[in-house]
Short mmCIF file of C-alpha atoms in Angstrom, two decimals:
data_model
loop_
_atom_site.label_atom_id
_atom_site.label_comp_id
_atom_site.label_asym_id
_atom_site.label_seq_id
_atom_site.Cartn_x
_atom_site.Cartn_y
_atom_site.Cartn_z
CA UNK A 1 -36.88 -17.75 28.92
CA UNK A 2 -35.28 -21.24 29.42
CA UNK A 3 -33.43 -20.04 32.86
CA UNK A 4 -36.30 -22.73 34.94
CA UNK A 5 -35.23 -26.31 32.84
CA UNK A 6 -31.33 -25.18 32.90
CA UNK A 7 -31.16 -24.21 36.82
CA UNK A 8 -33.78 -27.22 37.52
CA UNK A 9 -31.49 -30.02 35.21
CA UNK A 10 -28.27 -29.07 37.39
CA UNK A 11 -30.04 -28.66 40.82
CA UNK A 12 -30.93 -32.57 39.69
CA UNK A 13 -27.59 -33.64 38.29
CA UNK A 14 -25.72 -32.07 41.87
CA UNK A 15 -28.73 -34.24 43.84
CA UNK A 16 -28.07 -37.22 41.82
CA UNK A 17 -24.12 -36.90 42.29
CA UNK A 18 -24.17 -37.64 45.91
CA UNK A 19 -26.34 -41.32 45.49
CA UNK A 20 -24.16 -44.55 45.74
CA UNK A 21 -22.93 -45.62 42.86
CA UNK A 22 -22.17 -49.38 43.93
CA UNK A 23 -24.90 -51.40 42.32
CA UNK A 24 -24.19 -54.85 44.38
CA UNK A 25 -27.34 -55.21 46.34
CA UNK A 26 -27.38 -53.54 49.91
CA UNK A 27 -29.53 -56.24 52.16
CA UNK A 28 -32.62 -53.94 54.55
CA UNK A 29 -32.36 -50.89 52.26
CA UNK A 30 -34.33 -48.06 53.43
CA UNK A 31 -36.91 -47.13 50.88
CA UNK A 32 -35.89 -44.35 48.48
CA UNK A 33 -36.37 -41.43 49.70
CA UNK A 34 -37.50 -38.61 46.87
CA UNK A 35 -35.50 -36.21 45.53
CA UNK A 36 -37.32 -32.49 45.66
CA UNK A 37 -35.21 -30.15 43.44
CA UNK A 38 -36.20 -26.59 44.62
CA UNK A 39 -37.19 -24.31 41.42
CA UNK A 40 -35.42 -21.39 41.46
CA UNK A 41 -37.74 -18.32 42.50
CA UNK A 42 -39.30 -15.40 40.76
CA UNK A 43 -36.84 -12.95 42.17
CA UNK A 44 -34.23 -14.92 40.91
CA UNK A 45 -35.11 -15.31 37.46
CA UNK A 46 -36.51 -11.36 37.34
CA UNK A 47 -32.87 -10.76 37.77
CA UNK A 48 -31.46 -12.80 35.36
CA UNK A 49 -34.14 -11.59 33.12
CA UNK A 50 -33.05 -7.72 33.85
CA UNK A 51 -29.46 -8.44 33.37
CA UNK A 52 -30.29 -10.05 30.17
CA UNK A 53 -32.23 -6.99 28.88
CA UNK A 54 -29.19 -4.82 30.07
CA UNK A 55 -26.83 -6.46 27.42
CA UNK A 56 -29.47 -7.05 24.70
CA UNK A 57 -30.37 -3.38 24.62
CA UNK A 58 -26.18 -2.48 25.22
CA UNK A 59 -25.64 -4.45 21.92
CA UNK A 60 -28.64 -3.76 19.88
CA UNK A 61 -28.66 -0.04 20.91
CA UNK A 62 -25.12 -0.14 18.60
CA UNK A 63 -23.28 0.15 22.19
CA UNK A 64 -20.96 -2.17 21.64
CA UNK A 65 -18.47 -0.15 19.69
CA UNK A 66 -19.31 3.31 20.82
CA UNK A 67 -16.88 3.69 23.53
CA UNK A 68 -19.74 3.78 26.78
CA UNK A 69 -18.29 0.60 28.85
CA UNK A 70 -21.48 -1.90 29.44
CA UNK A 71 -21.24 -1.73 33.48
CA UNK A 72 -21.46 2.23 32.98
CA UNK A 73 -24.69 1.55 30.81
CA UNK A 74 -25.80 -1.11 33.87
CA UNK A 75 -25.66 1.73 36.24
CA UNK A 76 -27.43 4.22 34.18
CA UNK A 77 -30.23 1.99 33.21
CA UNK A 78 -30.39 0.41 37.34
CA UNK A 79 -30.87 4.28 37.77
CA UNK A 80 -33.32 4.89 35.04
CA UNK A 81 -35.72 2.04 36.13
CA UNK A 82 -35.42 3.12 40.08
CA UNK A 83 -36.50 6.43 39.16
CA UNK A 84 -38.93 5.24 37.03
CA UNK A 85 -40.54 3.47 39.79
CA UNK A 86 -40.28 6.20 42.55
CA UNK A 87 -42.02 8.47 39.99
CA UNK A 88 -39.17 10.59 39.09
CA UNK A 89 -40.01 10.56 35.36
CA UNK A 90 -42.90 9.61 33.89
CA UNK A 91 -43.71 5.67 32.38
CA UNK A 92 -43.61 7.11 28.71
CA UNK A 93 -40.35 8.58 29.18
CA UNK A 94 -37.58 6.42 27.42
CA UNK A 95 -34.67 8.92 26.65
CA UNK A 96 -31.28 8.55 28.48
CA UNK A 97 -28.25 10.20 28.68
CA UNK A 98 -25.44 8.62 30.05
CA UNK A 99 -21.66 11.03 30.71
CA UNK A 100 -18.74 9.25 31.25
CA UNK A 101 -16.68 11.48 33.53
CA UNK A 102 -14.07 9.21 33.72
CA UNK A 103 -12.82 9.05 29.96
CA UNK A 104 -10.44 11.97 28.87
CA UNK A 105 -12.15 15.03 27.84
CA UNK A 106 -10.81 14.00 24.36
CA UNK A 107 -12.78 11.11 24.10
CA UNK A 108 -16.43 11.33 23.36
CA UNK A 109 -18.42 10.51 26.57
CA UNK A 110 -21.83 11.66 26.06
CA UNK A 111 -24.50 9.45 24.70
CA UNK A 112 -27.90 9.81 23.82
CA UNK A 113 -29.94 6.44 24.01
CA UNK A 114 -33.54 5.67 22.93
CA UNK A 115 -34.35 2.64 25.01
CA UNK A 116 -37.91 1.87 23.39
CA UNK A 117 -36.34 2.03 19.51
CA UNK A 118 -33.06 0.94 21.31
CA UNK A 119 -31.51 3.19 19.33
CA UNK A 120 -27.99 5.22 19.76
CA UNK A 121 -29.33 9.01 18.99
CA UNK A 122 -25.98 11.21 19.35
CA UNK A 123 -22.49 10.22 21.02
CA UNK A 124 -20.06 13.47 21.15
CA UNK A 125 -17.38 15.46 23.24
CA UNK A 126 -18.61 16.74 26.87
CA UNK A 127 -16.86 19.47 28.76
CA UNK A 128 -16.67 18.84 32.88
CA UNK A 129 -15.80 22.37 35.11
CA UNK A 130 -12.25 24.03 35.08
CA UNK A 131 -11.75 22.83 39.09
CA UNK A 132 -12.47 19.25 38.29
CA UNK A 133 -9.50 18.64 36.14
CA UNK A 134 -7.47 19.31 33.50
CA UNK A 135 -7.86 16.64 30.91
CA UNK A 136 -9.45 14.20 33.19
CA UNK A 137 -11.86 14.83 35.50
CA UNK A 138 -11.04 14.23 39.10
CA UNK A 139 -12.78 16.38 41.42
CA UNK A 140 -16.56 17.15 41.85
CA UNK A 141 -19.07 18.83 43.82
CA UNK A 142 -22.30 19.85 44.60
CA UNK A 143 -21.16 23.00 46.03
CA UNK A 144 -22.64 26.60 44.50
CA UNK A 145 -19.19 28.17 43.48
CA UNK A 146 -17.29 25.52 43.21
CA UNK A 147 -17.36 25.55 39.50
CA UNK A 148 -17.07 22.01 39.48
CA UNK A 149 -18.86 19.10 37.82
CA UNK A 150 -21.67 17.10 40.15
CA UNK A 151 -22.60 13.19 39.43
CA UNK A 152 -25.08 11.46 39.82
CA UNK A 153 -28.68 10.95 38.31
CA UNK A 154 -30.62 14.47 36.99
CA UNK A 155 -34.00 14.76 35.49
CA UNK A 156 -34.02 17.31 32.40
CA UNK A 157 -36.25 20.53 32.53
CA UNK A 158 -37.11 23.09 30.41
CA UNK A 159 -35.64 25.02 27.52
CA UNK A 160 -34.65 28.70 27.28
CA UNK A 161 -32.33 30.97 25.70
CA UNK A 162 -29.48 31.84 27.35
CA UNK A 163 -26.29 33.81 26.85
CA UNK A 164 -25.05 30.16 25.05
CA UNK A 165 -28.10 30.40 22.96
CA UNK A 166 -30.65 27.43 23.67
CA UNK A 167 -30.02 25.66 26.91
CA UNK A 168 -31.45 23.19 29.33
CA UNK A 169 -32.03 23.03 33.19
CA UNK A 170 -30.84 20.19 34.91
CA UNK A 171 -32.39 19.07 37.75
CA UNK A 172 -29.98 17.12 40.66
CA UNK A 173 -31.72 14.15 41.90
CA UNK A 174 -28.71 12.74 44.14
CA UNK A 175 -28.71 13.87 47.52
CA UNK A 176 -25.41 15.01 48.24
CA UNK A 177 -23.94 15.31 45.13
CA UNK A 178 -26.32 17.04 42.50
CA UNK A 179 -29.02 18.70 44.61
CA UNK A 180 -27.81 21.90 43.75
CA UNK A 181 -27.15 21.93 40.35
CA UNK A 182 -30.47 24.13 39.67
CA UNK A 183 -29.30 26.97 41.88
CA UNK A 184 -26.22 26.68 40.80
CA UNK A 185 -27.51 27.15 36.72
CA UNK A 186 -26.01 23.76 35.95
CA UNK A 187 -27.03 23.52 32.36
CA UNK A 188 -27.11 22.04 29.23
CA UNK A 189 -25.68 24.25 26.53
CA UNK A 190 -23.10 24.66 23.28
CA UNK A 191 -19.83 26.03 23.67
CA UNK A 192 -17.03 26.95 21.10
CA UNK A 193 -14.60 25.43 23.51
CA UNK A 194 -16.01 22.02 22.64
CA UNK A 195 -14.40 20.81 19.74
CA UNK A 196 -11.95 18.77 17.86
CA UNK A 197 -10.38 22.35 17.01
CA UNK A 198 -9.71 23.20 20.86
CA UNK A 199 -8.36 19.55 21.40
CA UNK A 200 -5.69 19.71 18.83
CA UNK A 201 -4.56 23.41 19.76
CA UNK A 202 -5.14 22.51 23.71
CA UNK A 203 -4.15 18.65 24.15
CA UNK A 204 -7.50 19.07 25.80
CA UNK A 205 -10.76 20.03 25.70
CA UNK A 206 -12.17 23.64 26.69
CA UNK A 207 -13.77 23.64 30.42
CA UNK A 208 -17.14 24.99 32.12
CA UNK A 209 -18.38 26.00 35.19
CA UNK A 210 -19.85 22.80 35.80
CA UNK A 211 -22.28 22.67 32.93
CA UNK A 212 -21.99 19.53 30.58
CA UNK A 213 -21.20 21.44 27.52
CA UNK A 214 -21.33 20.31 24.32
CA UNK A 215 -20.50 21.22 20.42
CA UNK A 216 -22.15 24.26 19.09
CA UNK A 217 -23.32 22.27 16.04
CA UNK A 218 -24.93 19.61 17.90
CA UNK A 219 -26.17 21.49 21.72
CA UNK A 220 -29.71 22.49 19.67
CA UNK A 221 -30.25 18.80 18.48
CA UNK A 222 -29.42 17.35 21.51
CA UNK A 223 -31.30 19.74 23.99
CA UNK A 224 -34.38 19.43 21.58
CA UNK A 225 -34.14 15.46 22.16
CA UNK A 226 -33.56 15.30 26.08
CA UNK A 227 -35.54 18.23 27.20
CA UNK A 228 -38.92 17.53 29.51
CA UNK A 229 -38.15 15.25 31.62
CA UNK A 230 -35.83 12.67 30.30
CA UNK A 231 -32.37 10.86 32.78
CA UNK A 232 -29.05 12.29 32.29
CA UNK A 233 -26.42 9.67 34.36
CA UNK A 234 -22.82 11.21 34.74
CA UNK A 235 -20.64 9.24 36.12
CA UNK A 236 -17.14 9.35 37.20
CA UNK A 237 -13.95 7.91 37.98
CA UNK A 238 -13.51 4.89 40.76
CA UNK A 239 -11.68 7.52 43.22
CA UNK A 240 -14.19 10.10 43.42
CA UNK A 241 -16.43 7.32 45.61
CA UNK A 242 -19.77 7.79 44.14
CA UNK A 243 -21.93 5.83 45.79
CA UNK A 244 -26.16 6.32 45.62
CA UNK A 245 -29.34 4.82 46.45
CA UNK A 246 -30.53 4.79 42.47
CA UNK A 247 -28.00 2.24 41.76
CA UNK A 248 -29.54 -0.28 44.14
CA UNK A 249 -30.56 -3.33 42.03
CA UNK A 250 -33.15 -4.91 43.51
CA UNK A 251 -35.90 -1.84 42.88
CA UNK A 252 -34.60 -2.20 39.12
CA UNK A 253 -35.38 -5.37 39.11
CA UNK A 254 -38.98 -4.83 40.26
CA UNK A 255 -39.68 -1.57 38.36
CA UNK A 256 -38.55 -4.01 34.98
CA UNK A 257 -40.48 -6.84 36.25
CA UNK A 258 -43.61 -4.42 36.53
CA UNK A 259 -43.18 -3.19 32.83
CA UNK A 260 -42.65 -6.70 31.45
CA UNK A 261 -45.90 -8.23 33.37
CA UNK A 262 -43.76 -10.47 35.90
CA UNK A 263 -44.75 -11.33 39.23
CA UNK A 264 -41.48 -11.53 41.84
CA UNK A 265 -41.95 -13.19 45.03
CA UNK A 266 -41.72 -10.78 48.12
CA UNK A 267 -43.42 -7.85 46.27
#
């Protein structure tokens, strides 16, 4: 990391600036007093480092052109460490799944993302529930018959079969917006109403009953790959005020600091 010389050099040059300039001699000058440039501290530079990581793995996870905007990717990785570190998942767990509630139903807002390979494992379409919008999605809740999409930050369960064939348990982790998502049989599953096909006869895409359902063709895949344990992040649009304790940064930056060996001032 060369963050320490860079900060240091213009900590000295900004010092420096502010010494006379007029080199005539000054009779009874003072003797020169020393400069002490301050480096910057270990919190500091754990950030920097963690906001660095964020874009490296954004762009070599093949982010860039996939449609998942990089401050959406920031939140759901400032989530993913945070629960990491409170225990919510386990250490080996490196699977995330990041919804974009925001984009049209026509666009395809769900990504898969191996962080360790930093590797993009699916993108496709993702359905929100019929009273959170038409096309976009605009309302949500946490309510048990609302039959509306939740957001926040859910830890995947277990498989089973269902009457969508296989499907997934979600598990709300965001007090007052996901909590209920168990009770409420919030799930992972396909859906025929999910496709290109229903887009072009619809204008938009088919809607749940809050599940995040996906393509028929791809649900199986997908649930095999984020079952057990793994983050799902949906998140939505500016108005619908999301605003949780997982996104704070400065846990994030200690939970990356602790998996990259760095010691951070304060801790």
């Amino acid at each position: 990391m060369s963050y320490l010389p860079t900060v240091s050099a213009s900590l000295l040059l900004s010092a420096l600036s502010f010494l006379p300039t007029n080199s005539a001699p000054v009779a009874a000058a003072p003797a020169p007093t020393a400069v002490v440039v301050e480096a910057p501290s270990s919190r500091a530079l754990a950030t920097a480092a963690f906001e660095q990581h964020i874009l490296q793995s954004y762009a070599q996870s093949g982010l860039v052109t996939s449609g998942l905007p990089v401050l959406v990717f920031r939140e759901a990785l400032i989530g993913f460490y945070n629960l990491r570190q409170q225990g919510k998942i386990a250490p080996d767990q490196h699977v995330l799944t990041v919804i974009d509630f925001s984009q049209s139903s026509k666009a395809q807002r769900f990504w898969v993302i191996d962080l360790e390979k930093q590797r993009l494992l699916f993108r496709t379409l993702v359905a929100h529930g019929k009273n959170t919008g038409e096309d976009l999605a605009r309302t949500f809740s946490n309510r048990e018959g609302s039959e509306m999409s939740s957001l926040g930050f859910y830890r995947t369960g277990r498989t089973y079969q269902g009457k969508h064939g296989l499907s997934l348990k979600l598990h709300g982790l965001d007090t007052n917006y996901n909590t209920n998502a168990y009770n409420r049989a919030v799930v992972v599953h396909g859906a025929s109403y999910v496709s290109e096909d229903f887009v072009r006869q619809h204008g938009r895409l088919g809607r749940s009953q809050g599940c995040p359902a996906l393509p028929v063709g791809e649900s199986s895949d997908i649930i095999r790959a984020i079952k057990n344990g793994s983050v799902v992040y949906a998140h939505g649009p500016a108005q619908a005020s999301y605003a949780s304790n997982w996104l704070n940064l400065e846990p994030a930056v200690l939970a990356f600091a602790g998996t990259t060996g760095r010691v951070v001032a304060g801790q």
